[in-house]
């Protein structure tokens, strides 16, 4: 099992409008369980909010 760098994951997520487990699987080539872990991490980090919508910092 390969854990990708959280910076790469975060930067990718921030460049999206909406993040889903399926998109994470496709982008990073990981299985369902690992993609769910990544998704949960993004949610706990506050990058992804309700319905998988990405929280973009307001300038």
CSV table of N, CA and C in Angstrom, one decimal:
chain,number,residue,atom,x,y,z
A,1,UNK,N,0.8,-1.2,0.0
A,1,UNK,CA,0.0,0.0,0.0
A,1,UNK,C,0.9,1.2,0.0
A,2,UNK,N,0.6,2.1,-0.9
A,2,UNK,CA,1.4,3.3,-1.1
A,2,UNK,C,0.7,4.5,-0.6
A,3,UNK,N,1.2,5.3,0.3
A,3,UNK,CA,0.6,6.5,0.7
A,3,UNK,C,1.2,7.6,-0.1
A,4,UNK,N,0.4,8.4,-0.7
A,4,UNK,CA,1.0,9.5,-1.5
A,4,UNK,C,1.3,10.7,-0.6
A,5,UNK,N,2.1,11.6,-1.0
A,5,UNK,CA,2.4,12.8,-0.2
A,5,UNK,C,1.1,13.6,0.0
A,6,UNK,N,0.8,14.0,1.2
A,6,UNK,CA,-0.4,14.8,1.5
A,6,UNK,C,-0.4,16.1,0.7
A,7,UNK,N,0.8,16.7,0.5
A,7,UNK,CA,0.9,17.9,-0.2
A,7,UNK,C,0.3,17.8,-1.7
A,8,UNK,N,0.7,16.7,-2.3
A,8,UNK,CA,0.3,16.4,-3.7
A,8,UNK,C,-1.3,16.2,-3.7
A,9,UNK,N,-1.8,15.4,-2.7
A,9,UNK,CA,-3.2,15.2,-2.6
A,9,UNK,C,-3.9,16.5,-2.3
A,10,UNK,N,-3.4,17.3,-1.4
A,10,UNK,CA,-4.1,18.6,-1.1
A,10,UNK,C,-4.1,19.5,-2.3
A,11,UNK,N,-2.9,19.6,-2.9
A,11,UNK,CA,-2.9,20.5,-4.1
A,11,UNK,C,-3.8,20.1,-5.2
A,12,UNK,N,-3.9,18.8,-5.4
A,12,UNK,CA,-4.8,18.3,-6.4
A,12,UNK,C,-6.2,18.6,-6.0
A,13,UNK,N,-6.6,18.3,-4.8
A,13,UNK,CA,-7.9,18.6,-4.3
A,13,UNK,C,-8.3,20.1,-4.4
A,14,UNK,N,-7.4,20.9,-4.1
A,14,UNK,CA,-7.7,22.4,-4.1
A,14,UNK,C,-7.9,22.9,-5.5
A,15,UNK,N,-7.4,22.1,-6.5
A,15,UNK,CA,-7.5,22.5,-7.9
A,15,UNK,C,-8.9,22.0,-8.5
A,16,UNK,N,-9.6,21.2,-7.7
A,16,UNK,CA,-10.9,20.7,-8.1
A,16,UNK,C,-12.0,21.5,-7.6
A,17,UNK,N,-13.2,21.4,-8.2
A,17,UNK,CA,-14.4,22.0,-7.7
A,17,UNK,C,-15.0,21.1,-6.7
A,18,UNK,N,-15.0,19.8,-7.0
A,18,UNK,CA,-15.6,18.8,-6.1
A,18,UNK,C,-14.8,17.6,-6.1
A,19,UNK,N,-14.6,17.0,-5.0
A,19,UNK,CA,-13.8,15.8,-4.8
A,19,UNK,C,-14.7,14.6,-4.4
A,20,UNK,N,-14.5,13.5,-5.1
A,20,UNK,CA,-15.2,12.2,-4.7
A,20,UNK,C,-14.2,11.1,-4.6
A,21,UNK,N,-14.7,10.1,-3.9
A,21,UNK,CA,-13.8,8.9,-3.7
A,21,UNK,C,-13.4,8.3,-5.1
A,22,UNK,N,-14.4,8.3,-6.0
A,22,UNK,CA,-14.2,7.8,-7.4
A,22,UNK,C,-13.1,8.6,-8.1
A,23,UNK,N,-13.2,9.9,-8.0
A,23,UNK,CA,-12.2,10.8,-8.6
A,23,UNK,C,-10.8,10.6,-8.0
A,24,UNK,N,-10.7,10.4,-6.7
A,24,UNK,CA,-9.4,10.1,-6.1
A,24,UNK,C,-8.9,8.8,-6.6
A,25,UNK,N,-9.7,7.8,-6.7
A,25,UNK,CA,-9.3,6.5,-7.2
A,25,UNK,C,-8.7,6.6,-8.6
A,26,UNK,N,-9.4,7.4,-9.5
A,26,UNK,CA,-9.0,7.5,-10.9
A,26,UNK,C,-7.6,8.3,-11.0
A,27,UNK,N,-7.6,9.4,-10.2
A,27,UNK,CA,-6.4,10.3,-10.3
A,27,UNK,C,-5.2,9.7,-9.7
A,28,UNK,N,-5.3,8.9,-8.6
A,28,UNK,CA,-4.1,8.4,-7.9
A,28,UNK,C,-3.9,6.9,-8.1
A,29,UNK,N,-4.9,6.2,-8.8
A,29,UNK,CA,-4.7,4.8,-9.0
A,29,UNK,C,-4.7,4.0,-7.7
A,30,UNK,N,-5.6,4.3,-6.8
A,30,UNK,CA,-5.6,3.6,-5.5
A,30,UNK,C,-7.0,2.8,-5.4
A,31,UNK,N,-7.0,1.9,-4.5
A,31,UNK,CA,-8.3,1.1,-4.3
A,31,UNK,C,-9.3,1.9,-3.5
A,32,UNK,N,-10.5,1.4,-3.4
A,32,UNK,CA,-11.6,2.0,-2.8
A,32,UNK,C,-11.3,2.4,-1.3
A,33,UNK,N,-10.7,1.5,-0.6
A,33,UNK,CA,-10.4,1.7,0.8
A,33,UNK,C,-9.4,2.9,1.0
A,34,UNK,N,-8.4,2.9,0.2
A,34,UNK,CA,-7.4,3.9,0.4
A,34,UNK,C,-7.9,5.3,-0.1
A,35,UNK,N,-8.7,5.2,-1.2
A,35,UNK,CA,-9.3,6.5,-1.7
A,35,UNK,C,-10.2,7.1,-0.6
A,36,UNK,N,-11.0,6.2,0.1
A,36,UNK,CA,-11.8,6.7,1.2
A,36,UNK,C,-11.0,7.3,2.3
A,37,UNK,N,-9.8,6.7,2.6
A,37,UNK,CA,-8.9,7.2,3.6
A,37,UNK,C,-8.5,8.6,3.2
A,38,UNK,N,-8.1,8.8,2.0
A,38,UNK,CA,-7.7,10.1,1.4
A,38,UNK,C,-8.8,11.1,1.6
A,39,UNK,N,-10.0,10.7,1.2
A,39,UNK,CA,-11.2,11.5,1.2
A,39,UNK,C,-11.4,12.0,2.7
A,40,UNK,N,-11.4,11.0,3.6
A,40,UNK,CA,-11.6,11.4,5.0
A,40,UNK,C,-10.5,12.3,5.5
A,41,UNK,N,-9.3,12.1,5.0
A,41,UNK,CA,-8.2,13.0,5.4
A,41,UNK,C,-8.5,14.4,4.9
A,42,UNK,N,-8.9,14.6,3.7
A,42,UNK,CA,-9.2,15.9,3.1
A,42,UNK,C,-10.3,16.6,3.9
A,43,UNK,N,-11.3,15.8,4.3
A,43,UNK,CA,-12.4,16.3,5.1
A,43,UNK,C,-12.0,16.8,6.4
A,44,UNK,N,-11.1,16.0,7.1
A,44,UNK,CA,-10.7,16.3,8.4
A,44,UNK,C,-9.7,17.5,8.4
A,45,UNK,N,-9.0,17.7,7.2
A,45,UNK,CA,-8.1,18.9,7.0
A,45,UNK,C,-8.9,20.1,6.7
A,46,UNK,N,-10.2,20.0,6.4
A,46,UNK,CA,-11.0,21.1,6.1
A,46,UNK,C,-10.9,21.6,4.6
A,47,UNK,N,-10.3,20.7,3.8
A,47,UNK,CA,-10.2,21.1,2.4
A,47,UNK,C,-11.5,20.7,1.6
A,48,UNK,N,-12.1,19.6,2.0
A,48,UNK,CA,-13.4,19.2,1.4
A,48,UNK,C,-14.5,19.3,2.4
A,49,UNK,N,-15.6,19.9,2.0
A,49,UNK,CA,-16.7,20.1,2.9
A,49,UNK,C,-17.9,19.3,2.5
A,50,UNK,N,-19.1,19.8,2.8
A,50,UNK,CA,-20.3,19.1,2.5
A,50,UNK,C,-20.4,18.7,1.0
A,51,UNK,N,-20.9,17.5,0.7
A,51,UNK,CA,-21.1,17.0,-0.6
A,51,UNK,C,-19.9,16.9,-1.5
A,52,UNK,N,-18.7,16.9,-0.8
A,52,UNK,CA,-17.5,16.8,-1.5
A,52,UNK,C,-17.0,18.1,-2.2
A,53,UNK,N,-17.7,19.2,-1.8
A,53,UNK,CA,-17.3,20.5,-2.4
A,53,UNK,C,-16.0,20.9,-1.8
A,54,UNK,N,-15.1,21.5,-2.6
A,54,UNK,CA,-13.8,22.0,-2.1
A,54,UNK,C,-14.0,23.4,-1.5
A,55,UNK,N,-13.4,23.5,-0.3
A,55,UNK,CA,-13.5,24.8,0.4
A,55,UNK,C,-12.3,25.6,-0.1
A,56,UNK,N,-12.5,26.6,-1.0
A,56,UNK,CA,-11.4,27.4,-1.5
A,56,UNK,C,-11.3,28.6,-0.6
A,57,UNK,N,-10.0,29.0,-0.3
A,57,UNK,CA,-9.8,30.1,0.6
A,57,UNK,C,-10.3,31.4,-0.1
A,58,UNK,N,-11.0,32.2,0.7
A,58,UNK,CA,-11.4,33.5,0.2
A,58,UNK,C,-10.3,34.5,0.3
A,59,UNK,N,-10.0,35.1,-0.8
A,59,UNK,CA,-8.9,36.1,-0.8
A,59,UNK,C,-9.4,37.5,-0.3
